[in-house]
Coordinates of C-alpha atoms in Angstrom, one line a residue:
Chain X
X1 CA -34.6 -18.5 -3.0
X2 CA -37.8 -17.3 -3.4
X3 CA -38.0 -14.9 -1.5
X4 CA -35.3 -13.5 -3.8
X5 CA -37.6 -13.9 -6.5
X6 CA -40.3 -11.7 -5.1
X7 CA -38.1 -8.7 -3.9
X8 CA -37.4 -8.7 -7.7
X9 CA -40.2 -8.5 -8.4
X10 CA -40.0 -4.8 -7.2
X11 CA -36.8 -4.0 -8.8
X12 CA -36.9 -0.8 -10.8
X13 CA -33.3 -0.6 -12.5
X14 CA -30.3 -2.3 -13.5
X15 CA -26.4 -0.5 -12.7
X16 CA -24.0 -2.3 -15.0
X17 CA -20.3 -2.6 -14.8
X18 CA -18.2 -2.2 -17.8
X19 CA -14.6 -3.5 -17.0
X20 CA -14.6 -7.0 -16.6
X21 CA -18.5 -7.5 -17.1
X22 CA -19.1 -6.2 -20.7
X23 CA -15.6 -6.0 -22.0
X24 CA -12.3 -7.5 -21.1
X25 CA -9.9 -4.5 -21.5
X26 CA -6.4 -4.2 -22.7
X27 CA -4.5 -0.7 -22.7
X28 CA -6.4 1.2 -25.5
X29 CA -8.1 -1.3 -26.8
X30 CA -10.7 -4.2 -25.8
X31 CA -12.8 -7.1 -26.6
X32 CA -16.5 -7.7 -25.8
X33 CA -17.1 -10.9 -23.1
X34 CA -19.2 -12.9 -25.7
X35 CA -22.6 -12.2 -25.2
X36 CA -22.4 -9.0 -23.5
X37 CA -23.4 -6.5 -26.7
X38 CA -27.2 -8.7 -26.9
X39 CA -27.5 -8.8 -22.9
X40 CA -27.3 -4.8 -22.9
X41 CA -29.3 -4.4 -26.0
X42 CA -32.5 -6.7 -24.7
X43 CA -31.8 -4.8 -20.9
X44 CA -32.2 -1.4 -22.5
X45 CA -35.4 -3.5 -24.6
X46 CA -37.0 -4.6 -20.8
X47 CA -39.1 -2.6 -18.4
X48 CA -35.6 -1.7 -16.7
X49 CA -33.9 1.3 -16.1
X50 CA -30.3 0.6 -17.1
X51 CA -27.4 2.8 -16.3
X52 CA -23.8 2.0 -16.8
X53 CA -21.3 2.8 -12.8
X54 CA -17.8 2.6 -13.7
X55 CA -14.6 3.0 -11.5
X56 CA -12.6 3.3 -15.4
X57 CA -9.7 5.8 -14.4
X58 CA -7.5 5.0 -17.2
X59 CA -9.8 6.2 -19.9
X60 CA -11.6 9.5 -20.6
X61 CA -15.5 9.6 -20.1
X62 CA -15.3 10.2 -23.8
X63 CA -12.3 7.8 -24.6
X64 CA -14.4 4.9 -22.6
X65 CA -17.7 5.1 -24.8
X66 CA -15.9 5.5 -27.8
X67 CA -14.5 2.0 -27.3
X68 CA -17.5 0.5 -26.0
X69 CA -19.4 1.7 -29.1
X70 CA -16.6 0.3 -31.0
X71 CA -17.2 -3.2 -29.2
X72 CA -21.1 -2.6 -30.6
X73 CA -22.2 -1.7 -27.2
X74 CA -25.6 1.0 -27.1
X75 CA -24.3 3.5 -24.9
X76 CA -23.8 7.2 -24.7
X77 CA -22.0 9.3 -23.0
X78 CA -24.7 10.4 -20.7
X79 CA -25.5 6.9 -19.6
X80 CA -22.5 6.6 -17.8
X81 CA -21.5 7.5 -13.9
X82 CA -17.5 7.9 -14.1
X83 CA -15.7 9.2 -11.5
X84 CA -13.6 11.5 -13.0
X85 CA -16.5 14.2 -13.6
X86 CA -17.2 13.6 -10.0
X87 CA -14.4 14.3 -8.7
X88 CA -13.9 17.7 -10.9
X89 CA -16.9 18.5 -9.2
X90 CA -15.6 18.3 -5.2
X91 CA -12.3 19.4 -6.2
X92 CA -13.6 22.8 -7.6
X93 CA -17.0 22.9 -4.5
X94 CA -13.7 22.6 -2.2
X95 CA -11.1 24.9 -3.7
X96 CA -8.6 22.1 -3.8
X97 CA -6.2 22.1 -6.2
X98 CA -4.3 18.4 -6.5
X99 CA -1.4 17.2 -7.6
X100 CA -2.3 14.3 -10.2
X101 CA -1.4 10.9 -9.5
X102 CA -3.4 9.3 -12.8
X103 CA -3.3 7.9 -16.0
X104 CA -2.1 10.1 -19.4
X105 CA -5.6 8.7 -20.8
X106 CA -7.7 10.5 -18.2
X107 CA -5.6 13.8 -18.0
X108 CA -7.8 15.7 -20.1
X109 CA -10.9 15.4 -17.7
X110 CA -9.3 17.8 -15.4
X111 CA -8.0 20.4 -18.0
X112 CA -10.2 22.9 -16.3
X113 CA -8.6 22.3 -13.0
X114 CA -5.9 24.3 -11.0
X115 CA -3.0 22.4 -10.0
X116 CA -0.3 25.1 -9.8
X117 CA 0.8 24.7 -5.5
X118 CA -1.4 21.7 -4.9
X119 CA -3.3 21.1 -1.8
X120 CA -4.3 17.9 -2.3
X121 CA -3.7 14.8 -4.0
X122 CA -5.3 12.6 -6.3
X123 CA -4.7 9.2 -7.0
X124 CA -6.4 6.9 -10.2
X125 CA -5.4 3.7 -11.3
X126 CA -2.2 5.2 -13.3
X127 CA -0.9 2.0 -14.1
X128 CA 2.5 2.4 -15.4
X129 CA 2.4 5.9 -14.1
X130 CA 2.5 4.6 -10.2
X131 CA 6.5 4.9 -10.8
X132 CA 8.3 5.4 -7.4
X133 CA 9.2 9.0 -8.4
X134 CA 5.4 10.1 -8.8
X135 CA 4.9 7.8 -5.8
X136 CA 6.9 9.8 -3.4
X137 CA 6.2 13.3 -4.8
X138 CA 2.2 12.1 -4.0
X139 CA 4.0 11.4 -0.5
X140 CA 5.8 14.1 -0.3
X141 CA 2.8 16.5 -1.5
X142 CA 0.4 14.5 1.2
X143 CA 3.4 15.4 4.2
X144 CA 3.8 19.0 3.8
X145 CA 0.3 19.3 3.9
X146 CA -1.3 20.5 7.5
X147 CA -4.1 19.1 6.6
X148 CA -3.8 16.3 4.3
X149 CA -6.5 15.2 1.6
X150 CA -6.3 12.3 -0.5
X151 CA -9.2 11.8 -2.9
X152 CA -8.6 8.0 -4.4
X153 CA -10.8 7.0 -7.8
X154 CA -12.2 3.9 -6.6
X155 CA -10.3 1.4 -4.3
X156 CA -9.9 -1.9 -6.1
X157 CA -7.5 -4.1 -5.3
X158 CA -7.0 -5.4 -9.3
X159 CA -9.1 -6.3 -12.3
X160 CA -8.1 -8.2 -15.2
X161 CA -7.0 -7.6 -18.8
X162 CA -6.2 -9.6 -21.1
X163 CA -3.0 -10.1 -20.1
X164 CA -3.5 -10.8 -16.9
X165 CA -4.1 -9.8 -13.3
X166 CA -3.5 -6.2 -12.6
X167 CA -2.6 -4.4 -9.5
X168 CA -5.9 -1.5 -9.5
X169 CA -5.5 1.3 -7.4
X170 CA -6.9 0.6 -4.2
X171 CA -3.5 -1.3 -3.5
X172 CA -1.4 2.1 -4.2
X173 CA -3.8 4.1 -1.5
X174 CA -3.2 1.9 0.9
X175 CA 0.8 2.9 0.3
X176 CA 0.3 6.3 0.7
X177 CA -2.6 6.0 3.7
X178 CA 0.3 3.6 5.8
X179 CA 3.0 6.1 4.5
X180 CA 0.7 9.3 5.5
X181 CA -1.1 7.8 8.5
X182 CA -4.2 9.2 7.1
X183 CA -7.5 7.8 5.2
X184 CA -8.7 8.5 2.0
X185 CA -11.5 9.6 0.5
X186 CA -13.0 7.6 -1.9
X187 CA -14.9 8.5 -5.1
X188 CA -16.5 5.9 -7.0
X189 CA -17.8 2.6 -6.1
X190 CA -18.3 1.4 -3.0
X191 CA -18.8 5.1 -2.4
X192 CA -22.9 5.3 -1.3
X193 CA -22.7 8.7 -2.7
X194 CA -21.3 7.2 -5.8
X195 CA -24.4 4.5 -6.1
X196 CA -26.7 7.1 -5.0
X197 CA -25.5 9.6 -7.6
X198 CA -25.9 7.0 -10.2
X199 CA -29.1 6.5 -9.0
X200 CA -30.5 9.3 -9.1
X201 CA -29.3 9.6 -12.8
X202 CA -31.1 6.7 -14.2
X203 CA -34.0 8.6 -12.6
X204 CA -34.6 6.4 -9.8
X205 CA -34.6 7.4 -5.8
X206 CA -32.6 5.5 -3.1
X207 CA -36.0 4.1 -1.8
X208 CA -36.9 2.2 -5.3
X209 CA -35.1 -1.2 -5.7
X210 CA -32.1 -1.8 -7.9
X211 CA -29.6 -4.4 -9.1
X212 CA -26.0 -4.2 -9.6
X213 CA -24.4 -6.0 -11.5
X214 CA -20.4 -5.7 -11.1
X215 CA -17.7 -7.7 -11.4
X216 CA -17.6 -11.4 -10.0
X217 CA -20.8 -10.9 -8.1
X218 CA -24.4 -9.5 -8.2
X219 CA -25.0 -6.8 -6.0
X220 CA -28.6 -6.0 -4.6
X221 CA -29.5 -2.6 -3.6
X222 CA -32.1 -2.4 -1.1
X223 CA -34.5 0.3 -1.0
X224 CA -32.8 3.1 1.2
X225 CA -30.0 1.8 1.4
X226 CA -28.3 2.4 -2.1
X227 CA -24.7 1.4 -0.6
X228 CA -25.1 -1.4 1.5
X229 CA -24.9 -4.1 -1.6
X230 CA -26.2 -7.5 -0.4
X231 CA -25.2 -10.2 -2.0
X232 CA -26.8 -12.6 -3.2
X233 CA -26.8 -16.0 -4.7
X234 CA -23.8 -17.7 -5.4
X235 CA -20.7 -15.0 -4.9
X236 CA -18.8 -15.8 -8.2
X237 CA -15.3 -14.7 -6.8
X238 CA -13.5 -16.9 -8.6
X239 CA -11.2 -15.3 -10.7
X240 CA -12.7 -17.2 -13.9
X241 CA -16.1 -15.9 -13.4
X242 CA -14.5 -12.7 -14.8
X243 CA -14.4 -14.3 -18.1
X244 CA -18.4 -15.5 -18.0
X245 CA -20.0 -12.9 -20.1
X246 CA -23.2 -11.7 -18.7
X247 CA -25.9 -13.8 -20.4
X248 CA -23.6 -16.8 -18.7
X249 CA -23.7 -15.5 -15.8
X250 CA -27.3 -15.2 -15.6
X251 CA -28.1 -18.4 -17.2
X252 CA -25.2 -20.4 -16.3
X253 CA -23.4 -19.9 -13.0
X254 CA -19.4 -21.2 -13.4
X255 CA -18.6 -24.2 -12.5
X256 CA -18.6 -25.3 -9.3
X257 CA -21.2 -22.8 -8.7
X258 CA -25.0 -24.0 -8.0
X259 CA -27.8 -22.5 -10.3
X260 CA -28.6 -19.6 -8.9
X261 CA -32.6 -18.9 -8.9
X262 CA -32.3 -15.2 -8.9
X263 CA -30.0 -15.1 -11.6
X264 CA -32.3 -17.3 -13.5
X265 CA -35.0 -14.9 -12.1
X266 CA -33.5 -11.6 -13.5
X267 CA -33.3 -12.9 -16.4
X268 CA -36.7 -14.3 -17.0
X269 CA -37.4 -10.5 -16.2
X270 CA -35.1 -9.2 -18.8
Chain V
X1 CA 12.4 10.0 36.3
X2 CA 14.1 9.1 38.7
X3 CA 13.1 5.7 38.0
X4 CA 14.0 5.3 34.9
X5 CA 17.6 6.5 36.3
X6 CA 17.9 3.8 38.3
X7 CA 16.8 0.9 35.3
X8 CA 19.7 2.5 33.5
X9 CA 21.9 1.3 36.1
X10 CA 21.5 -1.9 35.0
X11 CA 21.5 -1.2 31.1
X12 CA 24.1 -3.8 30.1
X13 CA 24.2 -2.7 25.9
X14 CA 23.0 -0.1 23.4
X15 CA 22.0 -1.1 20.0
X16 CA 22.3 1.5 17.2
X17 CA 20.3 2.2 14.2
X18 CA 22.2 3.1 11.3
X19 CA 20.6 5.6 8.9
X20 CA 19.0 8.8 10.2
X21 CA 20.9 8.3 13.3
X22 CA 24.5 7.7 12.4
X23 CA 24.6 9.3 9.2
X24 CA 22.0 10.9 6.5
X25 CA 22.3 9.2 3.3
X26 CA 21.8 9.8 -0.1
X27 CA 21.9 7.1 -3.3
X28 CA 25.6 5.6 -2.7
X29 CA 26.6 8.2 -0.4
X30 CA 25.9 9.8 3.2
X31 CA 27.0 12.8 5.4
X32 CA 27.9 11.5 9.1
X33 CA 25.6 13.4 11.5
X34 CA 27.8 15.8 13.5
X35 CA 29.3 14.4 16.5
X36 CA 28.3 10.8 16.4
X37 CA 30.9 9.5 15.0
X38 CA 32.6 10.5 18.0
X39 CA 29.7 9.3 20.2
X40 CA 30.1 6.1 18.7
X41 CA 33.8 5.9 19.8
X42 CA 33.2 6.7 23.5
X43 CA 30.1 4.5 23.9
X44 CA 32.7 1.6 22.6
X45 CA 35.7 2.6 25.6
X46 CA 32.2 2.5 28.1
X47 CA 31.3 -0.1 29.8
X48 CA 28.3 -0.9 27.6
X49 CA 28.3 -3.7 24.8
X50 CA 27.5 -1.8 21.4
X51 CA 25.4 -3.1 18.3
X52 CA 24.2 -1.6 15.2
X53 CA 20.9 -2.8 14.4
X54 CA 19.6 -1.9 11.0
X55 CA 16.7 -2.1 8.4
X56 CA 19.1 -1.0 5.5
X57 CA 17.9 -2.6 2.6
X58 CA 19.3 -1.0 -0.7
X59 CA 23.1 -1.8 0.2
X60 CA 24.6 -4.9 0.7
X61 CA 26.3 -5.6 4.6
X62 CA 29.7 -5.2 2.9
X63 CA 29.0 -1.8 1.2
X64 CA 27.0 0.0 4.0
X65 CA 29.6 -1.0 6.6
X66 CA 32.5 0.4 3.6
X67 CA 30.7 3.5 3.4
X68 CA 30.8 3.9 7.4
X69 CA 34.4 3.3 7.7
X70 CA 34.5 5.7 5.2
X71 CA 32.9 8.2 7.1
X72 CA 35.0 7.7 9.8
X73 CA 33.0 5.0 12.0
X74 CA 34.6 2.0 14.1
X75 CA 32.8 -0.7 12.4
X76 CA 33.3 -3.9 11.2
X77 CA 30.6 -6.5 9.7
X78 CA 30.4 -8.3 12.3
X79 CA 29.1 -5.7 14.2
X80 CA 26.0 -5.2 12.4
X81 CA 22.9 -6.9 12.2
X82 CA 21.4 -6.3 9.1
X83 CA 18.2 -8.3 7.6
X84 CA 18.9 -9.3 4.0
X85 CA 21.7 -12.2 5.5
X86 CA 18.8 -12.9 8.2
X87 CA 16.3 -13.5 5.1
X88 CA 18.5 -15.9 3.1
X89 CA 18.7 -18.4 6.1
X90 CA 15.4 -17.9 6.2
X91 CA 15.1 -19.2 2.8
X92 CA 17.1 -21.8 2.8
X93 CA 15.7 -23.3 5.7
X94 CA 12.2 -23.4 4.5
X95 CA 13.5 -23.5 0.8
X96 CA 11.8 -20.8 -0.6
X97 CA 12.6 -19.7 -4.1
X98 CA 11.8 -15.7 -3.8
X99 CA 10.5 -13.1 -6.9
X100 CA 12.7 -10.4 -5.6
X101 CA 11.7 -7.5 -5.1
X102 CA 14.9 -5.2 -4.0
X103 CA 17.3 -2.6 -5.0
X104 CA 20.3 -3.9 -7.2
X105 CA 22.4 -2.7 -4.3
X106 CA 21.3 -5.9 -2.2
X107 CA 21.0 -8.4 -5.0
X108 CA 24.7 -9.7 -4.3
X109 CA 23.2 -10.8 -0.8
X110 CA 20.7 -13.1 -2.5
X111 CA 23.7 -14.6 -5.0
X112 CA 23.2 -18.0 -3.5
X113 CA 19.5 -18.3 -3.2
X114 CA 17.8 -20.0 -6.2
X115 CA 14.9 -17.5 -7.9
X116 CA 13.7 -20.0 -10.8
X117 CA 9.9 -20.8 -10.5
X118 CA 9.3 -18.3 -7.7
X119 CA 7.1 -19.5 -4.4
X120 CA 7.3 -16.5 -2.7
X121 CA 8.0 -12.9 -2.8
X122 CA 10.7 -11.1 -1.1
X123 CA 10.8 -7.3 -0.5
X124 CA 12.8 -4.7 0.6
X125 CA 13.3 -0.9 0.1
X126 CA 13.6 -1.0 -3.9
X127 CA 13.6 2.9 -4.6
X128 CA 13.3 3.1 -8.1
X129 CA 12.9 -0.6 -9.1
X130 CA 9.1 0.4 -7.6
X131 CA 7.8 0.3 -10.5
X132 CA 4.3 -0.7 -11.3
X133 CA 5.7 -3.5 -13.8
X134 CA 7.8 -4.7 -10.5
X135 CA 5.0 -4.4 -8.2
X136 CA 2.7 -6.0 -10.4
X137 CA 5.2 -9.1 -11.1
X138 CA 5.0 -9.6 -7.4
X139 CA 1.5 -9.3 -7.2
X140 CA 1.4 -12.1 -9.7
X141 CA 3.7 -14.3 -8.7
X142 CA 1.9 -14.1 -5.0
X143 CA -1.9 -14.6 -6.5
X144 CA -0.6 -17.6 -8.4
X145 CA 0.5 -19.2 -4.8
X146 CA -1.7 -21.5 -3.1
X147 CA -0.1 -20.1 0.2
X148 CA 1.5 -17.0 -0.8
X149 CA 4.4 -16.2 1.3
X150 CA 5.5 -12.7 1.1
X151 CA 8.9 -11.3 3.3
X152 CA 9.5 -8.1 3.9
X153 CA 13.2 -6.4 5.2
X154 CA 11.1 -3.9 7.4
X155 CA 7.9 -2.0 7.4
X156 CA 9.0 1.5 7.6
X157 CA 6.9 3.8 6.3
X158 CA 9.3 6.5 4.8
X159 CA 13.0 7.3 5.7
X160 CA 14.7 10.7 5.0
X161 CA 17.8 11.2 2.9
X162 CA 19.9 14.5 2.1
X163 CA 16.6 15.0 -0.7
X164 CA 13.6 14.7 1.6
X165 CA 11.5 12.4 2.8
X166 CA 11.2 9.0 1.0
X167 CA 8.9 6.6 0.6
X168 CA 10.1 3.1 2.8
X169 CA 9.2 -0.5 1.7
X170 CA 6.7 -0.6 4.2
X171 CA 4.2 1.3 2.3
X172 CA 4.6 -0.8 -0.7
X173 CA 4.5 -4.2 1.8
X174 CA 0.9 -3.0 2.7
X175 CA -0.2 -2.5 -1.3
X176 CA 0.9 -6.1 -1.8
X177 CA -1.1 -6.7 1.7
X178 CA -4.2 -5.7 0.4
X179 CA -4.2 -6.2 -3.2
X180 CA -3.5 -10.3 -2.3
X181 CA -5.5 -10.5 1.1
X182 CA -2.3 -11.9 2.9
X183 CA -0.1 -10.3 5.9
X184 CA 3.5 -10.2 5.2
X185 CA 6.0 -11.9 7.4
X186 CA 8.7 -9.0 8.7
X187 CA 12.2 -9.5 9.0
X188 CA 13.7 -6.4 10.7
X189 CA 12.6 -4.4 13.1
X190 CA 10.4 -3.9 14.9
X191 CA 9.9 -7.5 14.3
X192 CA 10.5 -9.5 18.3
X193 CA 12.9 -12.0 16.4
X194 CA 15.2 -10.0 14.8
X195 CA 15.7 -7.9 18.2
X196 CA 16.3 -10.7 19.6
X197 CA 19.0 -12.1 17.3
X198 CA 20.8 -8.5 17.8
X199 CA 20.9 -9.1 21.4
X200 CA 22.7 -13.1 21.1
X201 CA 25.0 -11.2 18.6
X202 CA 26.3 -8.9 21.2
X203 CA 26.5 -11.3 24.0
X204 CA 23.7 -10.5 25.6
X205 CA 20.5 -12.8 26.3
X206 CA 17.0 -11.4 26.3
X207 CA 16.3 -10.9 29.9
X208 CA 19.8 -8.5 30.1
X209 CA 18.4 -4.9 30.0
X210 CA 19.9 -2.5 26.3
X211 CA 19.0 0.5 25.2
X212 CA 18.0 1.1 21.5
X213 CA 18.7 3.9 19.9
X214 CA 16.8 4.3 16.8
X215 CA 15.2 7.3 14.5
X216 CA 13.6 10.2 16.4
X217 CA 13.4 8.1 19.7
X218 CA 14.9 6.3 22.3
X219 CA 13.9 2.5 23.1
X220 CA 14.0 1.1 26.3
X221 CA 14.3 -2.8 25.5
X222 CA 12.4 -4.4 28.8
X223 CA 14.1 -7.5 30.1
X224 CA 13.1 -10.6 28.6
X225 CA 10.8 -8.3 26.2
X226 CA 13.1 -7.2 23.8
X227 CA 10.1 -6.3 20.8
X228 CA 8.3 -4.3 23.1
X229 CA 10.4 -1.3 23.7
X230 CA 9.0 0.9 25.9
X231 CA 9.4 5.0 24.9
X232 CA 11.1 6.8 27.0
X233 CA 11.1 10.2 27.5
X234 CA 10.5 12.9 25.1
X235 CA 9.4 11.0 21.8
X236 CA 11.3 13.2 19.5
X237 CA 9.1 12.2 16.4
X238 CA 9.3 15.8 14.6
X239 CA 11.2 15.1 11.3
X240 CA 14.2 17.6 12.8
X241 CA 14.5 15.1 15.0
X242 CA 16.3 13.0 12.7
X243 CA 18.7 15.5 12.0
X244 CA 19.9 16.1 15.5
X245 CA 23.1 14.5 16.0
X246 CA 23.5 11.5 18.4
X247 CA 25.4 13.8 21.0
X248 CA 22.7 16.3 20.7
X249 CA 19.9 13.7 20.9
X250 CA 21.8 13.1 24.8
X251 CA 22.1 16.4 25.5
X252 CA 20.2 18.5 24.2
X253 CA 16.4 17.7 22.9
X254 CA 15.4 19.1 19.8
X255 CA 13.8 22.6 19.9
X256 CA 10.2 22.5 21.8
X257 CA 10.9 19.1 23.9
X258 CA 12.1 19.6 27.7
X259 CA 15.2 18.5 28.6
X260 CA 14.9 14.1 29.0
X261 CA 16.5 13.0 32.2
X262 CA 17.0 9.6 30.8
X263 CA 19.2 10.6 27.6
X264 CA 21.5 12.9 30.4
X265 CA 21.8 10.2 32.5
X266 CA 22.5 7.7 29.5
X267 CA 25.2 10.0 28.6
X268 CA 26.6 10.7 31.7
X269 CA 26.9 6.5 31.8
X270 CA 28.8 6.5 28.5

């Protein structure tokens, strides 16, 4: 593990998750993992660049930090890389006009975008929106197209609210690429032009060292190669780990887990 | 093509898929294609045995063959191999208690299976009953398994009614696929069992030589290979296709597809 120790040594910036690592969610509402409100404050206190990379598809860019400021998170809106602005951005580079397969709560980022005749689709975790009839008119859209493009919001497979286990959107795209016989494009994480984005606005290149932390695991990003995520230590996949808010997870790895040194590293750092 | 002529010779049944090649159907309804159900008449006075093999998930076996007599088929239950009576003796034989996923059109096929404290998931094409509370239920119920088991009635990928194109169970099969991490077991086609079950029904063992005719193409069913049906001649996989009646699929290829030796020869058999 030491060797661990000394690449961090090098590390210029921290990307934070939201979902799942500072809050657990529930529709409209939240509540802060314990711990998670002093973690950010005394990251945004360090020598660390801090950013905030969130696949939130549900929620408005201004909708999300509301919340989180709410919850007594420090956070603006311009500390966060969401990908609904990104994906206004391609759709209006490429002329696309999509039919929207997303959430009421995130409508409103794409008020300034054409959807009369669409020419594309795109697809958000819409939660109780991915009914069968908006389903197969995504479908439907996708197979009358010559070309078909399918731009996806992230591609996770579920996250967790309060509630429970939720199916994310990842598992709906996979519907529609069988259905299609096509491949999406995805925007937001694991995207490397997602990471390298939010990169480059927390001010850092792709050749200067950053951590990740995201959900169940922590993600180094090597210099150069912003997307290809190594991880390391323990990988806390257990569905528990979830629920460790972030100070835990640094200090205390779940049970069952071995300390982890570069946990314990980072934070020394912090 | 000549030598496909000379296989036929020894073709000793045809197995016939139901919807899209019989008759288009719509929710509780359907409009024979034109001519087949004479076609279906003469190949019964030929010399060839004659099954009807189908995925058909949203009716019961007692409704769907109702709605063909209705139509004007010669049909009887017995006749028909269908896969929601294959699941339940699945079921019982391995005593699985199934979340199920299905249309309520089915549900009377699964009146003798017991559903209490779920241990597996069973699911066919559910049309509206997609919902995302539905799918997520599933989802649950199969992350909560230490070895989640989840059965699928088919894996087509869409099917088209009187409406358009619609979204088959097969695209929501692979959502479940990836949101979970497990591979669902199929029971239809093109699964090598349930072909093979079709052929005992009509008499036949596996190493006799059929003919399948199914949506948009013809099947050649090797001896002793009945899953891996070879395509023969013109693969007529342009959605017309589906719409060409079963005379017209023997003699005359769709628009833009030469004339197919085998499906003359076929006819000029029947």
């Amino acid at each position: 593990m030491a060797a661990w120790g000394q690449r961090l040594a090098g590390v210029r910036g921290v990307l934070l998750d939201v979902s799942g690592v500072l809050f657990d969610g529930a529709e409209g509402s939240g509540v802060p993992i314990a711990g998670s409100v002093e973690a950010v404050a005394r990251l945004k206190r360090s020598r660390l660049k801090v950013r905030f990379c969130t696949n939130e598809s549900q929620k408005s860019l201004g909708d999300l930090v509301r919340l989180l400021q709410q919850l007594g998170f420090d956070i603006s809106e311009g500390e966060v890389t969401a990908p609904a602005p990104a994906t206004c951005l391609i759709l209006k580079e490429r002329g696309l006009r999509p039919y929207l397969l997303i959430h009421d709560g995130i409508r409103s980022e794409f008020d300034q975008i054409d959807t009369s005749n669409p020419n594309c689709v795109v697809i958000a975790d819409a939660g109780e929106s991915f009914s069968y009839q908006n389903m197969n008119k995504a479908f439907q859209v996708l197979m009358e197209l010559e070309n078909p493009v399918l731009i996806s919001l992230g591609k996770g497979r579920y996250y967790k609210e309060t509630s429970g286990l939720m199916l994310d959107v990842g598992a709906y795209v996979k519907a529609l690429e069988y259905a299609c016989g096509i491949e999406a494009e995805v925007v937001g994480k694991p995207s490397p032009e997602y990471f390298k984005s939010a990169l480059q606005e927390m001010g850092l290149e792709a050749h200067q060292e950053t951590v990740a932390l995201s959900r169940g695991r922590l993600l180094f990003l090597p210099a150069g190669q912003p997307s290809r995520g190594l991880h390391v230590g323990a990988r806390w996949s257990s569905d528990s780990a979830v629920h460790q808010n972030l100070l835990g997870r640094l200090d205390h790895p779940p049970p069952g887990h071995t300390s982890d040194q570069l946990s314990e590293n980072l934070w020394e750092e912090v």
